mmCIF file of C-alpha atoms and ligand atoms in Angstrom:
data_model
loop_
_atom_site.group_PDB
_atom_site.id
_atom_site.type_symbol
_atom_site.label_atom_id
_atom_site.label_comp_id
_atom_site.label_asym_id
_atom_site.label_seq_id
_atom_site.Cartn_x
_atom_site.Cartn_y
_atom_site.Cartn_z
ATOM 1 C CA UNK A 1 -97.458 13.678 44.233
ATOM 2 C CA UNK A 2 -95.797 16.807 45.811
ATOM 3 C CA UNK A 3 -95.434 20.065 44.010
ATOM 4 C CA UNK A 4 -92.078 19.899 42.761
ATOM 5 C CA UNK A 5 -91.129 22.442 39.967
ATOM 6 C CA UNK A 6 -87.256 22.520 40.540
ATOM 7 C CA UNK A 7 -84.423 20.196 41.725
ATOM 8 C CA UNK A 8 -80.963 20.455 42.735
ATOM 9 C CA UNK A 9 -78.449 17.109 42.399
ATOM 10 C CA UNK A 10 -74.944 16.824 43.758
ATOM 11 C CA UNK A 11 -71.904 14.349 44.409
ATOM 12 C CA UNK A 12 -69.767 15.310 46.996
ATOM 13 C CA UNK A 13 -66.866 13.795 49.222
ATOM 14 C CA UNK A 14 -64.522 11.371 47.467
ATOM 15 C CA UNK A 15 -65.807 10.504 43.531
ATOM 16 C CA UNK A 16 -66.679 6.916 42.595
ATOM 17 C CA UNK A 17 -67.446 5.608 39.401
ATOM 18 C CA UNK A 18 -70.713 5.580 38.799
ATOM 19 C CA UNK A 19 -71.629 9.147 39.752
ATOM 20 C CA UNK A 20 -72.284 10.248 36.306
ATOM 21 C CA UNK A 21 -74.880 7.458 36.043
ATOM 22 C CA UNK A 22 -76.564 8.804 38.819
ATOM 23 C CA UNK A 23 -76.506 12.054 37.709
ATOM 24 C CA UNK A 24 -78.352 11.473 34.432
ATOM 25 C CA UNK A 25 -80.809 9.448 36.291
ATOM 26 C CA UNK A 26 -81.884 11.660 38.512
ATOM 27 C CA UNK A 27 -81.580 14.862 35.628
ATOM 28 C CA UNK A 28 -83.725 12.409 33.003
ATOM 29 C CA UNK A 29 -86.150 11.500 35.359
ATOM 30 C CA UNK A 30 -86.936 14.675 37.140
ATOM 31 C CA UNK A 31 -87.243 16.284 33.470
ATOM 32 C CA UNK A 32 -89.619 13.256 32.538
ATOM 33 C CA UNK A 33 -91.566 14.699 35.188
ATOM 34 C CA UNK A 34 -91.668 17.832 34.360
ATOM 35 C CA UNK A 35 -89.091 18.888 37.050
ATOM 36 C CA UNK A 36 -86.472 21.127 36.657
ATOM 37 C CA UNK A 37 -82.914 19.920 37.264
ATOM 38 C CA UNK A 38 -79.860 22.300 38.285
ATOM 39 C CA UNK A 39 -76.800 20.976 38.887
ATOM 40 C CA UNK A 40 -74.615 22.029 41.695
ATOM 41 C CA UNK A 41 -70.908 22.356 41.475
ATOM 42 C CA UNK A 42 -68.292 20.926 43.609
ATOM 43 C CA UNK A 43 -70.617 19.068 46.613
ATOM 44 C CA UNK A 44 -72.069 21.306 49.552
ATOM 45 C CA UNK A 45 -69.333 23.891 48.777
ATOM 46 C CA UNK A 46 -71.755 24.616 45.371
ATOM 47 C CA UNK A 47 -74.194 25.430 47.859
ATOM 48 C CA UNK A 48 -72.365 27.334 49.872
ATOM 49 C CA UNK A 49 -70.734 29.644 46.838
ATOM 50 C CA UNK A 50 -73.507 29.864 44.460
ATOM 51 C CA UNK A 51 -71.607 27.773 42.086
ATOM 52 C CA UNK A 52 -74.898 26.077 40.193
ATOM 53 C CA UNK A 53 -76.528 25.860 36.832
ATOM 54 C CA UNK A 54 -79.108 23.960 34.789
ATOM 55 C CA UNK A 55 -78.965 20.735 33.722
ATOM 56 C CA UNK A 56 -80.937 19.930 29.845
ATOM 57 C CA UNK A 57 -81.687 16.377 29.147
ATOM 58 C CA UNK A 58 -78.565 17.359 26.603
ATOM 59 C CA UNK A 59 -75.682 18.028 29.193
ATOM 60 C CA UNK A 60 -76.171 14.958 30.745
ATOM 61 C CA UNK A 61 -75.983 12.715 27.527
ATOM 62 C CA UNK A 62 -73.239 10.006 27.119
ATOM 63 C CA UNK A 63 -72.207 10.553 30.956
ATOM 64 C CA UNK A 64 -73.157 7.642 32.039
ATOM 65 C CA UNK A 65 -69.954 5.856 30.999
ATOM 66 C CA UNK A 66 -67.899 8.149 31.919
ATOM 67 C CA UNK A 67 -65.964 8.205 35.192
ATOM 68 C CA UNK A 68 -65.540 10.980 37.660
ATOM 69 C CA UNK A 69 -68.436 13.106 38.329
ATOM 70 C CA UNK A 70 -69.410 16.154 35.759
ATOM 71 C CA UNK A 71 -70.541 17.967 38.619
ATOM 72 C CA UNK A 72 -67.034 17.951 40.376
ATOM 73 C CA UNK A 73 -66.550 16.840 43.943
ATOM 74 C CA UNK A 74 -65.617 18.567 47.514
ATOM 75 C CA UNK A 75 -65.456 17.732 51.442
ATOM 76 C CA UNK A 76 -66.609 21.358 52.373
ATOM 77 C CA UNK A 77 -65.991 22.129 56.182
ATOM 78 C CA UNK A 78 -67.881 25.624 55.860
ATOM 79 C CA UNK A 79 -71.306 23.881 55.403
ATOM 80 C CA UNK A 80 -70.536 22.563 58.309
ATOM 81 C CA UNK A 81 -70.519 25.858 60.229
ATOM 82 C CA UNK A 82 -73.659 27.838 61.145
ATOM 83 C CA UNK A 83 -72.451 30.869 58.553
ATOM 84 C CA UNK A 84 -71.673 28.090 55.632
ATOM 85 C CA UNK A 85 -75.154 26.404 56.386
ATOM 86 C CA UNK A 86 -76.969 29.810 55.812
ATOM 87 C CA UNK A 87 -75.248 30.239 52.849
ATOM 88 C CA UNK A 88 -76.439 27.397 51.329
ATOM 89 C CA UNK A 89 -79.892 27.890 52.325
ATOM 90 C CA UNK A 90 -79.920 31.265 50.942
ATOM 91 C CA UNK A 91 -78.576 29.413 47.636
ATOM 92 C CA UNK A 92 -81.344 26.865 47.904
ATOM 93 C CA UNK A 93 -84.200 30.018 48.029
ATOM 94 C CA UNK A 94 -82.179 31.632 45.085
ATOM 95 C CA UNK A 95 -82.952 28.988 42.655
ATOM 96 C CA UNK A 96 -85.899 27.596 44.133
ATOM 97 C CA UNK A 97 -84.769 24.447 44.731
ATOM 98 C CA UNK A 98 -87.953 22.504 46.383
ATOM 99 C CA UNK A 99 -85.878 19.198 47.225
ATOM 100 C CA UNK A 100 -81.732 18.116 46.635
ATOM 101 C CA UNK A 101 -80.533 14.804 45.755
ATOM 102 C CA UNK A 102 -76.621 14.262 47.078
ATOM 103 C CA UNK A 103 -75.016 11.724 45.872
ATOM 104 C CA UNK A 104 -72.392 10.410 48.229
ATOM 105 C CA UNK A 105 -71.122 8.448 50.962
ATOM 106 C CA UNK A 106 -71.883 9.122 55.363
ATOM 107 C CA UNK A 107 -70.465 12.310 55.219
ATOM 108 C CA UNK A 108 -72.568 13.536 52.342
ATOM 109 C CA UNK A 109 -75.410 11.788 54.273
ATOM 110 C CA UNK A 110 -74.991 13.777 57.654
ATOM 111 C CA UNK A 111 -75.299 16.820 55.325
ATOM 112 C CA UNK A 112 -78.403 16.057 53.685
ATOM 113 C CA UNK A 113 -79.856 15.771 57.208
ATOM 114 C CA UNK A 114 -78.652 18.954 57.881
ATOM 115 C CA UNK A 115 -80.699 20.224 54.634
ATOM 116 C CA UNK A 116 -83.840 18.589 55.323
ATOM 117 C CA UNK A 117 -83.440 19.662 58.703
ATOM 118 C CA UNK A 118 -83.781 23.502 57.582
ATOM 119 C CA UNK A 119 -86.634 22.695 55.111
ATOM 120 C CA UNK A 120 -84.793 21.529 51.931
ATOM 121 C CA UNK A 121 -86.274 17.727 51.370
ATOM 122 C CA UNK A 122 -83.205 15.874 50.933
ATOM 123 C CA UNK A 123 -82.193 12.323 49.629
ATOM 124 C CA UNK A 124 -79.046 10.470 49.633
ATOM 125 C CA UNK A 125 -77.991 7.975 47.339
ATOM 126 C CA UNK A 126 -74.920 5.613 48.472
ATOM 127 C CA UNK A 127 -71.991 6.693 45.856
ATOM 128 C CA UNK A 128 -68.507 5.489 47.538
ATOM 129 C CA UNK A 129 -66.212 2.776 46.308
ATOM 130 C CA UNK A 130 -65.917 1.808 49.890
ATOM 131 C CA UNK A 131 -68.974 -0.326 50.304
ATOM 132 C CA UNK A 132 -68.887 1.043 53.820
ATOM 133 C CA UNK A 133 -72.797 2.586 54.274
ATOM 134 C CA UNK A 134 -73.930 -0.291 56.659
ATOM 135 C CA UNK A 135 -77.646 0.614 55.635
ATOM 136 C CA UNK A 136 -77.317 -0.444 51.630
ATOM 137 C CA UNK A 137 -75.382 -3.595 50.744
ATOM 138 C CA UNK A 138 -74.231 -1.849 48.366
ATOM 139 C CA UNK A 139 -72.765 1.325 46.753
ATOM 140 C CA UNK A 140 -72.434 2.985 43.444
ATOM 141 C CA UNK A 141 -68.378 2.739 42.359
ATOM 142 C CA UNK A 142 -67.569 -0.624 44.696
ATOM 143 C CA UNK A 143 -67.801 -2.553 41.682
ATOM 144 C CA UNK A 144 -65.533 -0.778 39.520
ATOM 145 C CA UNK A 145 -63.212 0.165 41.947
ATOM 146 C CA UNK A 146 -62.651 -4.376 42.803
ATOM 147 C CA UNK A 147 -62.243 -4.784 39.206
ATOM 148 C CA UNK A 148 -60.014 -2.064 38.324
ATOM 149 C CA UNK A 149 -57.723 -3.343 41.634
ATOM 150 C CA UNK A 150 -57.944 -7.066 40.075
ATOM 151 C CA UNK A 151 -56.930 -5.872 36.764
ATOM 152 C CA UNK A 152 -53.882 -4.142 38.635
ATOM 153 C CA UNK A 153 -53.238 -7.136 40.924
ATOM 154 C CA UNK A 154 -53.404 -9.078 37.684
ATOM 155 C CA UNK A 155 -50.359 -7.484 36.258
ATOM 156 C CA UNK A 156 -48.738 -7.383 39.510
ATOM 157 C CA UNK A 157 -48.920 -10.896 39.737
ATOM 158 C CA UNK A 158 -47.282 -11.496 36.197
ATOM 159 C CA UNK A 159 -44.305 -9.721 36.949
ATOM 160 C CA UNK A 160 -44.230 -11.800 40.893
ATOM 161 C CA UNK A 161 -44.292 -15.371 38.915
ATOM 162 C CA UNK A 162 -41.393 -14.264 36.500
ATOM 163 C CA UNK A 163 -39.287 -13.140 39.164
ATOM 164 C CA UNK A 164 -40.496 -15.410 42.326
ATOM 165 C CA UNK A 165 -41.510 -12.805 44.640
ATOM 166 C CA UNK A 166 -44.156 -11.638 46.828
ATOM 167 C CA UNK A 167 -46.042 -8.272 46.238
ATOM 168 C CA UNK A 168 -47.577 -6.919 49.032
ATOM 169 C CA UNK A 169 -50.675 -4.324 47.674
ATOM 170 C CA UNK A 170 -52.878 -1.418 49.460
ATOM 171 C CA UNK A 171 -56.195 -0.960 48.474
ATOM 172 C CA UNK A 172 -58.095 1.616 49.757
ATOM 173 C CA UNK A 173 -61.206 1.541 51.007
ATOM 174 C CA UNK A 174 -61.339 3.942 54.197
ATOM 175 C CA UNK A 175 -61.472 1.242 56.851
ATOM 176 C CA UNK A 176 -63.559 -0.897 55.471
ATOM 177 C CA UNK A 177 -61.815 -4.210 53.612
ATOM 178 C CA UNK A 178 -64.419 -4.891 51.260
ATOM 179 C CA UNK A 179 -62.330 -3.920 48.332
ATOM 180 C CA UNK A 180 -59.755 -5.422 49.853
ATOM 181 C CA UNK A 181 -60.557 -9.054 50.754
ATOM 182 C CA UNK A 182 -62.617 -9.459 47.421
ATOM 183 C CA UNK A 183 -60.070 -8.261 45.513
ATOM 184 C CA UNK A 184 -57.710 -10.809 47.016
ATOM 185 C CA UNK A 185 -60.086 -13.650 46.307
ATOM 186 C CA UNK A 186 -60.448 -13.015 42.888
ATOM 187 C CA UNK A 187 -56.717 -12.809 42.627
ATOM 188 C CA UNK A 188 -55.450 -15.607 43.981
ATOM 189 C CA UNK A 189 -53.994 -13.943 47.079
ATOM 190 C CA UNK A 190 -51.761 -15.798 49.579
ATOM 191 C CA UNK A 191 -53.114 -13.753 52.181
ATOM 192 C CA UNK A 192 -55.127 -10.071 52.725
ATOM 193 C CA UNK A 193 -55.380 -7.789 55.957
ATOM 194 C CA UNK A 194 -58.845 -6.034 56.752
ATOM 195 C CA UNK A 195 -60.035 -4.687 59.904
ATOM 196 C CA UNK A 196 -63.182 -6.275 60.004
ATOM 197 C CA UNK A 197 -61.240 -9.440 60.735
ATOM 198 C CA UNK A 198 -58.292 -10.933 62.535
ATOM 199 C CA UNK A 199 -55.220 -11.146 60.988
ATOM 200 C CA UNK A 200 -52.455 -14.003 62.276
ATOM 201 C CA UNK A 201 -49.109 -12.855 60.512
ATOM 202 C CA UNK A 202 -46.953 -15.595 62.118
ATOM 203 C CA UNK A 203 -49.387 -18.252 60.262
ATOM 204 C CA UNK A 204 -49.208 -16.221 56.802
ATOM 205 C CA UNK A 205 -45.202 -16.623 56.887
ATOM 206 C CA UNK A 206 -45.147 -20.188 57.715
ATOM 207 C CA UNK A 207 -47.756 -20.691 55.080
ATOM 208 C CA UNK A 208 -45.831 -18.770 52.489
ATOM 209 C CA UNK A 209 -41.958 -20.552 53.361
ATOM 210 C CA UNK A 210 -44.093 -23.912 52.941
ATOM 211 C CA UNK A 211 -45.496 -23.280 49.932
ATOM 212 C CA UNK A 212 -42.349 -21.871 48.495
ATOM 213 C CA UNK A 213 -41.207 -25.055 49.879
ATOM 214 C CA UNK A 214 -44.172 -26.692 47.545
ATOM 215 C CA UNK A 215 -42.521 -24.879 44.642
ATOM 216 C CA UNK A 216 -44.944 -22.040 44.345
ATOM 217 C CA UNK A 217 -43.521 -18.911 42.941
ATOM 218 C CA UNK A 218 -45.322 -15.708 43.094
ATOM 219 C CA UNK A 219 -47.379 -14.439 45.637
ATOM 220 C CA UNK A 220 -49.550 -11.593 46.565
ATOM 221 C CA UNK A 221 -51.033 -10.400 49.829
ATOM 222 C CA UNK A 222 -53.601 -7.467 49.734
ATOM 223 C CA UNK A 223 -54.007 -5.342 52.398
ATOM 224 C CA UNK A 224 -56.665 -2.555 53.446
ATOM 225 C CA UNK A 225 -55.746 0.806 53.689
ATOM 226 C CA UNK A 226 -56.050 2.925 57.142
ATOM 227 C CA UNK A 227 -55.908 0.054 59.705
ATOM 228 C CA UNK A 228 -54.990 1.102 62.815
ATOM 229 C CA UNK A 229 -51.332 0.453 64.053
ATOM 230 C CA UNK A 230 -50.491 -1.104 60.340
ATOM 231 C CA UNK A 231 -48.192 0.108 58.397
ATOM 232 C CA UNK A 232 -48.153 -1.774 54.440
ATOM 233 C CA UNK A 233 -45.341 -0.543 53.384
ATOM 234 C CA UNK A 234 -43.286 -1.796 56.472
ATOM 235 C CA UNK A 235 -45.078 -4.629 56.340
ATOM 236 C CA UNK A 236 -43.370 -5.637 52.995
ATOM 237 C CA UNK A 237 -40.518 -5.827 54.543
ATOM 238 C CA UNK A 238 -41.568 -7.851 57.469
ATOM 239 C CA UNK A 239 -43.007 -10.447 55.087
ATOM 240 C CA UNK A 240 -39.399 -10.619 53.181
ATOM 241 C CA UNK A 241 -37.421 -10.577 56.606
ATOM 242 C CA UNK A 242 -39.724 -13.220 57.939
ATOM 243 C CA UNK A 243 -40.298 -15.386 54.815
ATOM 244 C CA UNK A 244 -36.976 -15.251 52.878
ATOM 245 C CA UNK A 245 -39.327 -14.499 49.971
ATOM 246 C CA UNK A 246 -37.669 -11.174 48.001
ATOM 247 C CA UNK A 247 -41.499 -8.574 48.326
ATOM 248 C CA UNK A 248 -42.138 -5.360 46.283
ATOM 249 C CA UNK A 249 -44.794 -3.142 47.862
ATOM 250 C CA UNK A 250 -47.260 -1.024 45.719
ATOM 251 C CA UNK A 251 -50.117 1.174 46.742
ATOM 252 C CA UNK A 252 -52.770 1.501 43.899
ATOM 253 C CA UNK A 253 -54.513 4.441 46.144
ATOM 254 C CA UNK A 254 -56.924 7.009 43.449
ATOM 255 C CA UNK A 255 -56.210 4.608 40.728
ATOM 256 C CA UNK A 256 -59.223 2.590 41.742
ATOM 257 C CA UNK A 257 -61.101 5.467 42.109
ATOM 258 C CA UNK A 258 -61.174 6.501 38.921
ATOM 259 C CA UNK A 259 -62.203 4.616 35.117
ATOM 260 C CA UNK A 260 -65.564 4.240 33.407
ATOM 261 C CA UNK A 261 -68.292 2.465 35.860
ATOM 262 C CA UNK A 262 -69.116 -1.116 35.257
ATOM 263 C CA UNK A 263 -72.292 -2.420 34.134
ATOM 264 C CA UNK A 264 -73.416 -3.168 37.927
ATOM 265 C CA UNK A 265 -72.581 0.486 38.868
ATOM 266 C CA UNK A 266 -74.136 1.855 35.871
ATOM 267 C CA UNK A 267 -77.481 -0.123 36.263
ATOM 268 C CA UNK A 268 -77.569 0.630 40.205
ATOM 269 C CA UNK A 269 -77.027 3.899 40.036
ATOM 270 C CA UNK A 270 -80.093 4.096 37.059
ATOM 271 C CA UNK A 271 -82.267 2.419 39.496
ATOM 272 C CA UNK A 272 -81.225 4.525 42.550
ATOM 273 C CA UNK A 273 -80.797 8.097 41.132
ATOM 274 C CA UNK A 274 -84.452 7.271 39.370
ATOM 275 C CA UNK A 275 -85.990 6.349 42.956
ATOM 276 C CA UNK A 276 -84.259 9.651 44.963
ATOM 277 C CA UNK A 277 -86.481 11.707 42.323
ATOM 278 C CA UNK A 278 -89.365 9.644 42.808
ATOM 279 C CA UNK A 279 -89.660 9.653 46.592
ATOM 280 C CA UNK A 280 -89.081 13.544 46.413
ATOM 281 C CA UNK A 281 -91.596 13.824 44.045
ATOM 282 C CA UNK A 282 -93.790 11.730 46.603
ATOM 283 C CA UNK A 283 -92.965 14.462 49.155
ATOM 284 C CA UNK A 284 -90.581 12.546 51.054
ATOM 285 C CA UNK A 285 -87.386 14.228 52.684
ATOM 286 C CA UNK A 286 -84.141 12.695 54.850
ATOM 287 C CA UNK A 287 -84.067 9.450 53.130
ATOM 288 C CA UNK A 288 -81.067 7.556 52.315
ATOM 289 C CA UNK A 289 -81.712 4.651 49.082
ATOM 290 C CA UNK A 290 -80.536 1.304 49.448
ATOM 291 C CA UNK A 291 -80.045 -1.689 48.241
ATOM 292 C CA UNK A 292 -80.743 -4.672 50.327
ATOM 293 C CA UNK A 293 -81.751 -8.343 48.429
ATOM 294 C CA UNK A 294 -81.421 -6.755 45.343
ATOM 295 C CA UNK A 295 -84.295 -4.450 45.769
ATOM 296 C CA UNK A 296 -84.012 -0.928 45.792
ATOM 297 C CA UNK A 297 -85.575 0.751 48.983
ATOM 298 C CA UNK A 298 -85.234 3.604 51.159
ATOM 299 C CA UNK A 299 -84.771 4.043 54.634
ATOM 300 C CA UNK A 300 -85.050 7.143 57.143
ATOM 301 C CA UNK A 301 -81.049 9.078 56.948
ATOM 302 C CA UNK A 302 -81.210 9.204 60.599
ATOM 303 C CA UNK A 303 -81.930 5.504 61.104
ATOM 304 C CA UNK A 304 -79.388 4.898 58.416
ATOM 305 C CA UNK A 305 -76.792 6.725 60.624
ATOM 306 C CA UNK A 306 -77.497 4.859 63.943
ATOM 307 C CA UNK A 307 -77.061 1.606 61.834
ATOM 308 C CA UNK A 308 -73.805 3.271 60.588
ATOM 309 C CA UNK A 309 -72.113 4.321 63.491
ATOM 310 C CA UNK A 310 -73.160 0.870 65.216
ATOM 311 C CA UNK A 311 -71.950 -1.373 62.631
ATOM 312 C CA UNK A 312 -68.516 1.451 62.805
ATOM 313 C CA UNK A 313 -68.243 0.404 66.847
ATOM 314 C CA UNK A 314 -69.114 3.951 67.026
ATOM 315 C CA UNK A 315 -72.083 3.401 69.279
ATOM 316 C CA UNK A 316 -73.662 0.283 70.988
ATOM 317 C CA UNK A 317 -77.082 -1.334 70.440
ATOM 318 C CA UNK A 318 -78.352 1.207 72.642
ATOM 319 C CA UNK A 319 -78.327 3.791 70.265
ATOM 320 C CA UNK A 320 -81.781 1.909 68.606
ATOM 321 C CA UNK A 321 -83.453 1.933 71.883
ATOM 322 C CA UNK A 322 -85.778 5.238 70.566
ATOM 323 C CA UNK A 323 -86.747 3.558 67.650
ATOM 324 C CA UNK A 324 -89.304 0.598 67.370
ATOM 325 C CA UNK A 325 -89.235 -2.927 67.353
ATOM 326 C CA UNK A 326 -89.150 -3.531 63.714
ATOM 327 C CA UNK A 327 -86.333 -0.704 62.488
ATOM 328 C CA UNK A 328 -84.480 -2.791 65.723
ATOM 329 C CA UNK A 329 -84.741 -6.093 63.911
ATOM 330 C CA UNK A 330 -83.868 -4.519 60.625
ATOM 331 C CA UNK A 331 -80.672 -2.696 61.911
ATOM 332 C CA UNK A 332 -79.188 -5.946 63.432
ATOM 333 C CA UNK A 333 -79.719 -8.368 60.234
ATOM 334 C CA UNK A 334 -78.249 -5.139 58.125
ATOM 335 C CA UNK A 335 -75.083 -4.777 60.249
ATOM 336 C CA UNK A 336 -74.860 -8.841 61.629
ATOM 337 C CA UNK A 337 -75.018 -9.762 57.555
ATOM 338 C CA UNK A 338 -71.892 -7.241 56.992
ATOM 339 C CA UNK A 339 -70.319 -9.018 59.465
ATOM 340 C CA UNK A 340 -71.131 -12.398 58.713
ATOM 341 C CA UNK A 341 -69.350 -11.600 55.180
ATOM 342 C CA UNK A 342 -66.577 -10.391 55.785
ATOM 343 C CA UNK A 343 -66.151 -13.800 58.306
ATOM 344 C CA UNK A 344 -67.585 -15.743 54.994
ATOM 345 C CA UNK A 345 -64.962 -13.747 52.583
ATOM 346 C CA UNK A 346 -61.830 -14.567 55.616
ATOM 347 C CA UNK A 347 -63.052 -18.439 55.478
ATOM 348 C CA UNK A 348 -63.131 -18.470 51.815
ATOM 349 C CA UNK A 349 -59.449 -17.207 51.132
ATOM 350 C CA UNK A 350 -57.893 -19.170 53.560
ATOM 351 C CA UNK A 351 -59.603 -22.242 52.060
ATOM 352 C CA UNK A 352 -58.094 -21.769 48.708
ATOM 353 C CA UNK A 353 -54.193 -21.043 49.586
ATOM 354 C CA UNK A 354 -52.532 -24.525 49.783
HETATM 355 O O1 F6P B 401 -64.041 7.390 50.577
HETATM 356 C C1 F6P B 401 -63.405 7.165 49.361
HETATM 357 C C2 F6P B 401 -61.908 7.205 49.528
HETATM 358 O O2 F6P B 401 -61.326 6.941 48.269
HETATM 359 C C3 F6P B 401 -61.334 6.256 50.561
HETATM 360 O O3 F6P B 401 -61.223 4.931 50.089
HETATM 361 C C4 F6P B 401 -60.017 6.911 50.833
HETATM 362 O O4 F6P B 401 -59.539 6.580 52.110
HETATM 363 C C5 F6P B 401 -60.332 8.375 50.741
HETATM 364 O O5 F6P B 401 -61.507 8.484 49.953
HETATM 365 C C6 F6P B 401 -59.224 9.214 50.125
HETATM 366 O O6 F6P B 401 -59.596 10.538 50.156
HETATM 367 P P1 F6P B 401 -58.909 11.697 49.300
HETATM 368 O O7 F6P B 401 -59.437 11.609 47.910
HETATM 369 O O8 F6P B 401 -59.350 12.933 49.989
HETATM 370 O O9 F6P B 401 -57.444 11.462 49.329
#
């Protein structure tokens, strides 16, 4: 075991339920260890301004159902300059921080490499309700974040059946449809828009006049935010000028973002903020957790990236040629398994609206 006295933990970019969870995991084990914990306010930009403080095993109680993160939340561009990076350095010496957990989604993840890179062991944990780390199949907050946009669909369906309309709905999810195409599943949706997929308009409209036709009388059609060249909101209106069908457009945007964490979120983040401490208290630095077959694991931030920006069409395969044979293997089933469900998730819904 390294010689760890004192630990710094943060949650930065955009909150996700859950974060709290992870935050008293990593606080209650580090203590259990005999580590000290200090908590750093407001992401990297904490770092930056001296903005930090000690964490007891006693701030950190009840947290864990609580959403939001106690630590408060930032996307700080001055850590990403030379002068901003220094700064935070300088803050990591201060309180003699010997290692960082940052809780978080890629962004957060490019900074912790920048951290270890300078000599302050760094670990991610995967804390965004997008689902959209391509190294982990899953993150803390996705959970919550589907059911709180069912329990809104929900309603939004009620009011569609009383007055036979359609209600097209945004989810976010920052490119990625997992929220999204779940979310429509589990609600019945006539139809849902991702980017990961497809998407054949002219076939949703016929579908919808014939099973108007069929005497069905509300419908809803999810679709993911930020795809490129779509517009929701004016596709509302398409889908009433094209249907006949009267459609209402609402975008449920922060709301899923925000509520107390579900079970799943709660549990994974236990199980994830626990392992962060425990591979930093192994000596280990730069390493993203993950979750993949319902193990936790961990897996080197940099490989993590590549398998990122590949499964993003941000790179090619190419990008793995420096790295050997087995990480190779790995990244392809990691980012040909996202793929394959969201092709699964497409099948699915389109089997159940008749
Ligand atoms: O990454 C989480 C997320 O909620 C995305 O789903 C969304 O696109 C983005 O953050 C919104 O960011 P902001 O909170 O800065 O508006």
């Amino acid at each position: 075991m390294a010689q760890l006295k004192r630990i710094g933990v943060l949650t930065s970019g955009g909150d996700a339920p859950g974060m709290n969870s992870a935050i008293r995991a990593v606080t209650r084990t580090a203590l259990s260890y005999g580590v000290e914990v200090f908590g750093i306010l407001g992401g990297y930009s904490g770092l930056v301004n001296d903005k930090v403080r000690p964490l007891t095993a006693r701030d950190v109680s009840g947290i864990e159902s609580i959403g939001g993160t106690i630590l408060y939340t930032d996307r700080c561009d001055e850590f990403k300059t030379e002068e901003g990076m220094a700064k935070a350095i300088e803050t990591c010496k201060k309180y003699q921080l010997d290692g960082i957990v940052a809780c978080g989604g890629d962004g957060t993840f490019r900074g912790a490499t920048d951290l270890s890179n300078r000599g302050i062991p760094t670990i991610g944990v995967p804390c965004t309700i997008d689902n959209d780390i391509a190294s982990s199949e899953y993150s803390i907050g996705y959970d919550t974040a589907m059911n709180t946009a069912i329990e809104a669909i929900d309603k939004l369906r009620d009011t569609c059946e009383s007055h036979g309309r359609c209600n097209v709905v945004e989810v976010m999810g920052n490119k990625a449809g997992g929220i999204a195409i779940q979310s429509a599943i589990a609600c019945g949706a006539v139809g849902c828009v991702i980017v990961e997929r497809p998407f054949d308009e002219e076939a949703l409209y016929e579908k919808m006049k014939h099973l108007r036709a069929d005497g069905k009388r509300g419908f809803i059609v999810v679709v993911s935010e930020m795809i490129p060249f779509y517009a929701s909101e004016e596709f509302a209106k398409k889908v009433e000028e094209s249907t006949g069908i009267e459609t209402r457009f609402a975008r449920l945007a922060h709301v899923v973002r925000g509520g107390n964490p579900s079970l799943r979120d709660r549990v994974t983040a236990a199980k994830m903020g626990s392992e962060a401490v425990k591979e930093l208290l192994c000596g280990k630095t730069n390493l993203v957790i993950c979750e993949r077959d319902n193990k936790i694991l961990s897996l080197d931030i940099n490989l993590a990236q590549t398998a990122d920006r590949i499964y993003k069409g941000k790179d090619d395969f190419k990008a793995m040629n420096k790295y050997p044979e087995e990480d190779k293997a790995r990244i392809r089933k990691i980012v040909d398994a996202k793929k394959k469900f969201f092709k699964d998730m497409t099948v699915l819904l389109a089997d159940l609206t008749c």
